[in-house]
CSV table of C-alpha atoms in Angstrom, one decimal:
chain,number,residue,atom,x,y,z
A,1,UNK,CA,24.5,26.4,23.6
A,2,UNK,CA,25.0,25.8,27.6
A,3,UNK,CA,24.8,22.2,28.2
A,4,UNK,CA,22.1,22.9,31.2
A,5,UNK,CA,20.1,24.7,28.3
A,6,UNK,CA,20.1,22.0,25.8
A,7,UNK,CA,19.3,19.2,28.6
A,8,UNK,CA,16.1,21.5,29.2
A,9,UNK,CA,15.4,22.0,25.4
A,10,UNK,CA,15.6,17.8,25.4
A,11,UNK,CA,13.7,17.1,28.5
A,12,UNK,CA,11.0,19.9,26.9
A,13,UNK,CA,10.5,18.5,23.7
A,14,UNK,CA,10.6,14.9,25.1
A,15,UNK,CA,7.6,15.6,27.5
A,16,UNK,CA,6.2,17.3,24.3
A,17,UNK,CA,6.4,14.3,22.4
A,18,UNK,CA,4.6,12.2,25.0
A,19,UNK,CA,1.9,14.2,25.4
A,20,UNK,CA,1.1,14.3,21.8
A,21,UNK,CA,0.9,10.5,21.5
A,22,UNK,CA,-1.1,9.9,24.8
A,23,UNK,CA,-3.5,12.3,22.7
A,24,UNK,CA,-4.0,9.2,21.0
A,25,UNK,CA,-6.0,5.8,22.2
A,26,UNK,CA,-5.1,2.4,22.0
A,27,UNK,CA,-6.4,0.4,19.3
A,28,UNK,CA,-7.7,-3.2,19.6
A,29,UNK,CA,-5.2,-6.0,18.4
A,30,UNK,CA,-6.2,-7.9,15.5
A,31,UNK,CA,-5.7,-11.7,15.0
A,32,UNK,CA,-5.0,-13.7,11.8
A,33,UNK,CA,-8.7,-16.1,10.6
A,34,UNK,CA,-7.6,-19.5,10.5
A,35,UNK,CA,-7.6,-19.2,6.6
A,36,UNK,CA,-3.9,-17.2,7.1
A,37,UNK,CA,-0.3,-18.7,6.7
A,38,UNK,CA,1.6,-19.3,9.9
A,39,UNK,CA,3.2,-15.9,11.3
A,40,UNK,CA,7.2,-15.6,12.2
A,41,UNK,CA,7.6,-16.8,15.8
A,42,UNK,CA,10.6,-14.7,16.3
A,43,UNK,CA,10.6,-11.8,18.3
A,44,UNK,CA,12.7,-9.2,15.9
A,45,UNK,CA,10.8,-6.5,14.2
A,46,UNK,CA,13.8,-4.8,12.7
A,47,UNK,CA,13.6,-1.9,14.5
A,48,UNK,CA,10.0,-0.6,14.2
A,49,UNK,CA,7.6,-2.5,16.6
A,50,UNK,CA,5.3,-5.2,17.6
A,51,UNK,CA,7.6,-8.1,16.9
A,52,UNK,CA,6.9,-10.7,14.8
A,53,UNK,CA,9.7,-10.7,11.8
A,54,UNK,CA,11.5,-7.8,10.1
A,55,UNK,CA,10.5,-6.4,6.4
A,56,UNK,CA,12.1,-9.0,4.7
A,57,UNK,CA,10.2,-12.4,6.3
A,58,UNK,CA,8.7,-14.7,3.8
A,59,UNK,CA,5.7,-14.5,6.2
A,60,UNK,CA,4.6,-11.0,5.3
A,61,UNK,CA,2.0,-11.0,2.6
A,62,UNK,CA,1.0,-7.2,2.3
A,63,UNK,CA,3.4,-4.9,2.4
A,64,UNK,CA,1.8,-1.0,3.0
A,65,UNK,CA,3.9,2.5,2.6
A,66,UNK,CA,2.8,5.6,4.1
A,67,UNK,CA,4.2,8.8,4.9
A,68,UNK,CA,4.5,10.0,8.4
A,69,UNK,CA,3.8,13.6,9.2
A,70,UNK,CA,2.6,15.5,12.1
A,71,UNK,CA,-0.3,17.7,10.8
A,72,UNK,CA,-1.6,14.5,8.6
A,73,UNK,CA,-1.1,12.2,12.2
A,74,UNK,CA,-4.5,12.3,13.2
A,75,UNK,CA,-5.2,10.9,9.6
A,76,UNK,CA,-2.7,8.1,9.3
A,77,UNK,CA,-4.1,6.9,12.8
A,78,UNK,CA,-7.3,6.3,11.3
A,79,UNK,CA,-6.0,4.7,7.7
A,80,UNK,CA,-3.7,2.3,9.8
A,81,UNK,CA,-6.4,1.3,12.2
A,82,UNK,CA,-9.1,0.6,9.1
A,83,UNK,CA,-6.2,-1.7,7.0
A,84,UNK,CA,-6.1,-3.7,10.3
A,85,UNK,CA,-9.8,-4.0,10.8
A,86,UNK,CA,-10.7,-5.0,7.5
A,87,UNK,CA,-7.9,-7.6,7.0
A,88,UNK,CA,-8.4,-11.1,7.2
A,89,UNK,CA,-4.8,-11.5,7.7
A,90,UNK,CA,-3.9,-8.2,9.9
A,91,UNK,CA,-0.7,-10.1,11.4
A,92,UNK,CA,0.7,-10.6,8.4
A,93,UNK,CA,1.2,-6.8,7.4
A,94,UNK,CA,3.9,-4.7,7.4
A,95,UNK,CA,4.0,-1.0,7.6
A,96,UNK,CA,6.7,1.2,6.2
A,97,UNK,CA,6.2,4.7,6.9
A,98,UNK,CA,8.7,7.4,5.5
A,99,UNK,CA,9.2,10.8,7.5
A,100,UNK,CA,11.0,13.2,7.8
A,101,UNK,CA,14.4,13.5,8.3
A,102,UNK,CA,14.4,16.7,10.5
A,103,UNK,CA,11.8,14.5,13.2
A,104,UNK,CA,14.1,12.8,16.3
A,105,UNK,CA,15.1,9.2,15.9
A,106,UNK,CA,12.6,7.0,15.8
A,107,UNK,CA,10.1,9.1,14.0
A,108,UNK,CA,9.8,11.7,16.3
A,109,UNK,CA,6.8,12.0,18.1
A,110,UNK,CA,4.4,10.5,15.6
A,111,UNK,CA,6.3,7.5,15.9
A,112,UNK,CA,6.2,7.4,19.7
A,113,UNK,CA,2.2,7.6,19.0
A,114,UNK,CA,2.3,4.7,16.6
A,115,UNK,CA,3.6,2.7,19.4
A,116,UNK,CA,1.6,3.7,21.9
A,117,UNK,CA,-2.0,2.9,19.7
A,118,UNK,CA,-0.5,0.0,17.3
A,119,UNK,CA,1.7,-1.6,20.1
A,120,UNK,CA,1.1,-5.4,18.1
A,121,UNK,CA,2.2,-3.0,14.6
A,122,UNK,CA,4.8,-4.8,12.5
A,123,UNK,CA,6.5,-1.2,11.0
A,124,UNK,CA,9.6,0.3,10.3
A,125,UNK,CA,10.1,4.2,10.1
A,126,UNK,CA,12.5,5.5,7.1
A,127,UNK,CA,14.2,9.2,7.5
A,128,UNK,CA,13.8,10.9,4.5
A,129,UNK,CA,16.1,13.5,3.5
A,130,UNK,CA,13.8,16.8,2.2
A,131,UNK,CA,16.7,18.6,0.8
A,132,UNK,CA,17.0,16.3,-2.1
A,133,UNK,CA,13.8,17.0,-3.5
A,134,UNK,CA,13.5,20.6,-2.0
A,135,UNK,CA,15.5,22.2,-4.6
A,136,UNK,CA,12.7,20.2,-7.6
A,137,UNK,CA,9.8,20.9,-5.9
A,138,UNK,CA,7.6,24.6,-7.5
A,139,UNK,CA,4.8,26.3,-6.2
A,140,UNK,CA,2.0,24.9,-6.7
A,141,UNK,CA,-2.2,25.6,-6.4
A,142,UNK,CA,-2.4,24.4,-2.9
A,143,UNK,CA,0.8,25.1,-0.2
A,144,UNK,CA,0.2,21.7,1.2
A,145,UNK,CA,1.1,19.8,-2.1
A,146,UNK,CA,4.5,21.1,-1.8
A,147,UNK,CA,5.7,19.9,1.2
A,148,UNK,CA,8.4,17.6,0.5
A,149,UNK,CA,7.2,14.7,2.1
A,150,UNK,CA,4.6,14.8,-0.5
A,151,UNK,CA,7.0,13.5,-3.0
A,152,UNK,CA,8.6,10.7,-0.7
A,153,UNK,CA,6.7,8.2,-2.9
A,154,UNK,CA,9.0,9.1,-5.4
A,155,UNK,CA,11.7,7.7,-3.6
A,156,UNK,CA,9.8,3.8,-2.0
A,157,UNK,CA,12.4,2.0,-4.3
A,158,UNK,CA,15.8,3.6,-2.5
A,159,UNK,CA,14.2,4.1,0.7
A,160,UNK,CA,12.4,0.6,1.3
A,161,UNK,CA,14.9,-2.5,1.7
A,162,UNK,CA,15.0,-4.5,-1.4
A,163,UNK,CA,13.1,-7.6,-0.4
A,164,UNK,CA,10.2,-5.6,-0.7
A,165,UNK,CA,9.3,-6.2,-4.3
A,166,UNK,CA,5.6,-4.9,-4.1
A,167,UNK,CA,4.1,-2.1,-2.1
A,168,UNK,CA,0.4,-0.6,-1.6
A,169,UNK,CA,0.8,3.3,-1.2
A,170,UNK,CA,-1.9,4.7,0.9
A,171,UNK,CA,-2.1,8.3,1.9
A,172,UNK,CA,-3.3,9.9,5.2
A,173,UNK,CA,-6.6,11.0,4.5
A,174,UNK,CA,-8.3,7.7,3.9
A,175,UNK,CA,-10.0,4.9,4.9
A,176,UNK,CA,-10.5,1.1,4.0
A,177,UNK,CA,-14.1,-0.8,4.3
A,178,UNK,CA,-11.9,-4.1,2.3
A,179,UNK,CA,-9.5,-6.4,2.4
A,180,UNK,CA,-6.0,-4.3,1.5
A,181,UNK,CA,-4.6,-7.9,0.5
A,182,UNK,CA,-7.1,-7.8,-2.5
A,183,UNK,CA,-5.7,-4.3,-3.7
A,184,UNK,CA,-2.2,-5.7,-3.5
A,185,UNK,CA,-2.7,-8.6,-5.4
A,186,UNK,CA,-3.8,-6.9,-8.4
A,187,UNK,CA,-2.1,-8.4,-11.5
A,188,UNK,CA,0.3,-5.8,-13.0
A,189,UNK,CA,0.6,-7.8,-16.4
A,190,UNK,CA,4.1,-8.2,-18.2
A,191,UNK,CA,5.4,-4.7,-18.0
A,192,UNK,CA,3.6,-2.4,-15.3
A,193,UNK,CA,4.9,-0.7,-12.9
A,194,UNK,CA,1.9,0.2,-10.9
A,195,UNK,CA,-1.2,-0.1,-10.8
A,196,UNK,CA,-4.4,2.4,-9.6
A,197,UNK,CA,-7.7,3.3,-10.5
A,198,UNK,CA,-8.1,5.5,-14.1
A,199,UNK,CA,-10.6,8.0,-14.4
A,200,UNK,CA,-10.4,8.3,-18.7
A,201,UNK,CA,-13.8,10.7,-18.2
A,202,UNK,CA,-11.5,13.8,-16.7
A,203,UNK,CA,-10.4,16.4,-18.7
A,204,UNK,CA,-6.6,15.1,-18.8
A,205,UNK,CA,-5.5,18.5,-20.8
A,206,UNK,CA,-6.6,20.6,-17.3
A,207,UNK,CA,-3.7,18.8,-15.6
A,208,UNK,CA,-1.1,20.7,-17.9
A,209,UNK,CA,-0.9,24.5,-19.1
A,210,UNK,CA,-1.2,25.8,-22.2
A,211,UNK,CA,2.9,25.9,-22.3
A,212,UNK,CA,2.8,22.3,-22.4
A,213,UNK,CA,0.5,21.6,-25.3
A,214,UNK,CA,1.9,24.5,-27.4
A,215,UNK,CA,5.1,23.4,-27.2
A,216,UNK,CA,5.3,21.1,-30.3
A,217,UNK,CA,8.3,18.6,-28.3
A,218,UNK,CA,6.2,18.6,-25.4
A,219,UNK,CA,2.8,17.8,-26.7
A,220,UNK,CA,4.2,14.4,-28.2
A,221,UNK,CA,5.0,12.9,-25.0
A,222,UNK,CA,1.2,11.5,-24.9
A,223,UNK,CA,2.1,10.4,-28.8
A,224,UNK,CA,1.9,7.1,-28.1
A,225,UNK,CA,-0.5,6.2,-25.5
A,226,UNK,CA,-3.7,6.7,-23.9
A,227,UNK,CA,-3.4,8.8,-21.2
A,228,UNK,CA,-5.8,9.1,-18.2
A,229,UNK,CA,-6.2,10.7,-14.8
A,230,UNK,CA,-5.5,8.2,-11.8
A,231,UNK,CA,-5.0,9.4,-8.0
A,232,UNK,CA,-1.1,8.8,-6.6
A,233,UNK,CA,-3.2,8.4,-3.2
A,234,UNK,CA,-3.3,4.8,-3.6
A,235,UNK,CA,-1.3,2.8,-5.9
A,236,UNK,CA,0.3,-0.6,-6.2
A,237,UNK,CA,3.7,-0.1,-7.1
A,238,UNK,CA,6.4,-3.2,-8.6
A,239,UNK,CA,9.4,-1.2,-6.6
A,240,UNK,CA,11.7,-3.8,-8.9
A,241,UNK,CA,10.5,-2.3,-11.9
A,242,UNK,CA,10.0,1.0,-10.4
A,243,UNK,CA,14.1,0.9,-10.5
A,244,UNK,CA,14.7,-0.8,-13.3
A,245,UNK,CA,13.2,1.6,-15.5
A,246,UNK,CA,14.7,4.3,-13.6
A,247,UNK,CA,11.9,5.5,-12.6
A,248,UNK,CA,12.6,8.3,-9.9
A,249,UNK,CA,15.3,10.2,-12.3
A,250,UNK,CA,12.5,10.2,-15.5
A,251,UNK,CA,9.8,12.1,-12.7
A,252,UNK,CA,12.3,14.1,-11.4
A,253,UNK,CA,13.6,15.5,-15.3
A,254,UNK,CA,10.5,16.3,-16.0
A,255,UNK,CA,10.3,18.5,-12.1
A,256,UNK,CA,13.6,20.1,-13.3
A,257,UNK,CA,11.7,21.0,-16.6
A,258,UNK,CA,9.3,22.7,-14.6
A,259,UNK,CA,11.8,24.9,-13.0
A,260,UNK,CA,12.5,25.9,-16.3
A,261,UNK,CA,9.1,26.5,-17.9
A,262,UNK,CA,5.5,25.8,-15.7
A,263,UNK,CA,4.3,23.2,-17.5
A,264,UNK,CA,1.4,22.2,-14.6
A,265,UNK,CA,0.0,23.4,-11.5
A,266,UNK,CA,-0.5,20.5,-9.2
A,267,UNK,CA,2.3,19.2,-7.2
A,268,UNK,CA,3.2,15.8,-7.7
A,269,UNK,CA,0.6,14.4,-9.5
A,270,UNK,CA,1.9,16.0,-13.1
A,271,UNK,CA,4.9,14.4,-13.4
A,272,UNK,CA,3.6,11.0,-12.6
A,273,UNK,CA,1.1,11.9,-15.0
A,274,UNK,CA,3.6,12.3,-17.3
A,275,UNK,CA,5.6,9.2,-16.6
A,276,UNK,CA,3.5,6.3,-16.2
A,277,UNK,CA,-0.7,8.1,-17.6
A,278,UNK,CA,-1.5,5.5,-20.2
A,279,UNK,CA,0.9,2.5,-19.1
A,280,UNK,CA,-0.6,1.2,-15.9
A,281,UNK,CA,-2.6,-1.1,-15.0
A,282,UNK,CA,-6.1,-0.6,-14.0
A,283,UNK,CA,-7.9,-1.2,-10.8
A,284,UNK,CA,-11.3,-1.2,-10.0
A,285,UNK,CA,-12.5,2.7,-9.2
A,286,UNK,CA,-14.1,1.0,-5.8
A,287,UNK,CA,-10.8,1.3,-4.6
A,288,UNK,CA,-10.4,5.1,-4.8
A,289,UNK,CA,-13.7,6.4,-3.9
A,290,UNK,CA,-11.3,9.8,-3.9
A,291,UNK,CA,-12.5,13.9,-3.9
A,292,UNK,CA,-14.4,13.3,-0.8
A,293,UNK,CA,-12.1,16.9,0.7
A,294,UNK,CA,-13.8,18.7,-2.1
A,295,UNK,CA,-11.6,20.7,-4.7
A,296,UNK,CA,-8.1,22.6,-3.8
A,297,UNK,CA,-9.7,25.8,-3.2
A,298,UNK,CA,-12.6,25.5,-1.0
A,299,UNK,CA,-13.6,22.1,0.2
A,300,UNK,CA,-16.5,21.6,-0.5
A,301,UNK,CA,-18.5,18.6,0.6
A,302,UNK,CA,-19.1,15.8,-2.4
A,303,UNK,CA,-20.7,12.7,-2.5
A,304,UNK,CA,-19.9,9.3,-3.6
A,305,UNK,CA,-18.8,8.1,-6.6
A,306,UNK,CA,-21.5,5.6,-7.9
A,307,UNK,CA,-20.9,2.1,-7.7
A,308,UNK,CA,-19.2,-0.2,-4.8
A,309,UNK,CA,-16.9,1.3,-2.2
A,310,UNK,CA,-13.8,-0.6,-0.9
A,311,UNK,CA,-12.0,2.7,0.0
A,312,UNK,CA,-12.9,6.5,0.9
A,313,UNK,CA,-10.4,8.6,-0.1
A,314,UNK,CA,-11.2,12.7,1.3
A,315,UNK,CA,-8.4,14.3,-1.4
A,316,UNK,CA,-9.1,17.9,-1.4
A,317,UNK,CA,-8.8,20.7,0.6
A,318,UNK,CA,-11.3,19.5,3.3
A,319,UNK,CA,-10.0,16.8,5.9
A,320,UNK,CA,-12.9,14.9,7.7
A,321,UNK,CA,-11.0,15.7,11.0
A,322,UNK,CA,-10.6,19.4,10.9
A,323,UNK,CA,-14.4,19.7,9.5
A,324,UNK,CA,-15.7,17.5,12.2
A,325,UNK,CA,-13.5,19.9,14.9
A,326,UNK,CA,-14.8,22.5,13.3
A,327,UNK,CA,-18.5,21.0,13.9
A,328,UNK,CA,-19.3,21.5,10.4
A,329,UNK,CA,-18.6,18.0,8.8
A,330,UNK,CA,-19.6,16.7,6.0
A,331,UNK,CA,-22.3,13.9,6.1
A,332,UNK,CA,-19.4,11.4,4.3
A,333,UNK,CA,-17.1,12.8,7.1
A,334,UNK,CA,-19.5,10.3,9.7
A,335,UNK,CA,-18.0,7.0,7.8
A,336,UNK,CA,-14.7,8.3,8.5
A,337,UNK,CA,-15.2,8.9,12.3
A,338,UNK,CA,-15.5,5.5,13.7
A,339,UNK,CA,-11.8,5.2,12.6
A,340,UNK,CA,-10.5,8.1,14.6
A,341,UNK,CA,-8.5,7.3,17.4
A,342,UNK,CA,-7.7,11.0,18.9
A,343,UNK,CA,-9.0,11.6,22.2
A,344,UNK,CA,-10.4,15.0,23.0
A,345,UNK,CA,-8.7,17.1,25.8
A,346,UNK,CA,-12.2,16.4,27.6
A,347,UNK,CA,-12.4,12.9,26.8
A,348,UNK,CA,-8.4,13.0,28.5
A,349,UNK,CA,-9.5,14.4,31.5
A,350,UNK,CA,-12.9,12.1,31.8
């Protein structure tokens, strides 16, 4: 390529980039209560922003992991800004967020937006190389579940630095009305390795085809335990544990298996099913108020769980920013709007 070309190409995609995060407001900084441990006085972040200590300070008490990726942007905006507003310790967070490889240093445009909205943020942005799951990964239900950053979450325990012994995994399409420090410090027991709300009133067998239960080997792997439904959307995850049971190479034997013979239809749900259903431990279902995008087909709007909510979760086809867009949201998509930080192209001009 002409070197005149390529400077063009750069200077292109860089204005690009800026314009997609000025698409984005600022949000408002949020202070520690008085009730919070002192904060790191130093001024290294470890290369993500907003100073205040690296990954690896003693002073960080929650740590959160999210996936970065452009079409869910709009999405993670809004989850980031509603674990800060919630907080009583909002300084004392720290953000990992895994994207792709493929995006320019730095995270590529959606990190340039982070920057610009969270400029306080403590964060740091992880590459993550798609080919090594790309060859696992079948077709599933929904196109969107097999995207490869869908199954970064496999991978925290490689891609996170070691210090981090405990992470909250949040995905893009939700929202906190809690404290996320109360999440984190749920009590795994002796042996868990994570921990998430259990739903033991779904149909577990609808999560794997008829292959799987017919298959007298396969059947057994539910032998001895209890299995039920929980939501990989938000989890609590011992990443020390996560490795030393060898976590990531037991869900991706069972994706290889699937290669061989469909054994489920549902992304990457199944074969954390298979792996940890049964031996977690449990959190409160306030904490996964989750379906709110309707079913993987259609979308439909649903209503709330009962009980308390401490986090609305809109899995499912239907995302409360497209529907609102669309100007036909969903009355649950009005709780989620106070959260969004995208400005219009009117609002941009005004």
């Amino acid at each position: 390529m002409p070197p005149l070309l390529l400077l063009s190409l750069l200077l292109l995609s860089s204005a690009a980039a800026d314009e997609n995060a000025a698409r984005f407001r600022e949000a408002p900084k949020f202070y520690n209560s008085a009730t919070c441990p002192p904060i790191d006085v130093d001024s290294s972040d470890g290369g993500g922003g907003g100073g205040g200590g690296g990954a690896c300070s003693p002073h960080v008490l929650v740590h959160v992991a999210m996936t970065l990726d452009h079409s869910y942007l709009r999405g993670s905006m809004a989850a980031i800004l509603s674990v800060l507003q919630h907080t009583s310790c909002p300084e004392s967070l720290f953000f990992h967020f895994v994207t792709s490889a493929s995006a320019a240093g730095g995270g590529g445009a959606a990190g340039e937006a982070l920057r610009r909205s969270f400029p306080y943020l403590r964060f740091q942005i992880y590459p993550f190389d798609e080919s090594a799951v790309r060859r696992l990964i079948s077709t599933s239900i929904r196109p969107a579940l097999d995207k490869p950053l869908n199954y970064a979450r496999i991978y925290l325990s490689s891609l996170l630095p070691r210090c981090v012994r405990r992470v909250v995994y949040l995905d893009s399409d939700l929202v906190l009305v809690d404290d996320v420090a109360t999440l984190a410090a749920t009590p795994l027991g002796e042996s868990a390795v994570l921990a998430a709300p259990e739903y033991c009133n779904a149909n577990f067998t609808a999560y794997f085809t008829q292959t799987f239960w017919s298959n007298p080997t396969l059947s057994m792997t539910f032998a001895d335990r209890t299995p039920c439904y929980f939501n990989t959307g938000v989890m609590v995850i011992d990443l020390g544990r996560w490795m030393e049971g060898g976590c990531t190479v037991r869900i991706e034997e069972w994706m290889e298996m699937q290669k061989r013979m469909r054994i489920y239809e549902l992304g990457s749900l199944p074969p954390f099913l298979l792996v940890f259903a049964g031996r977690i431990a449990t959190v409160d279902h306030r904490w996964n108020q989750h379906g709110l995008g309707g079913d993987n087909f259609r979308g439909l709007c649903r209503d709330l769980h009962p009980g308390p909510v401490s986090l609305l979760h809109w899995s499912g086809k239907g995302k409360p920013w497209a529907r609102l867009d669309a100007n036909r949201p969903c009355p649950l998509d009005s709780l989620w709007q106070p959260y969004d930080l995208y400005q219009t192209p009117f609002a941009l001009d005004s």
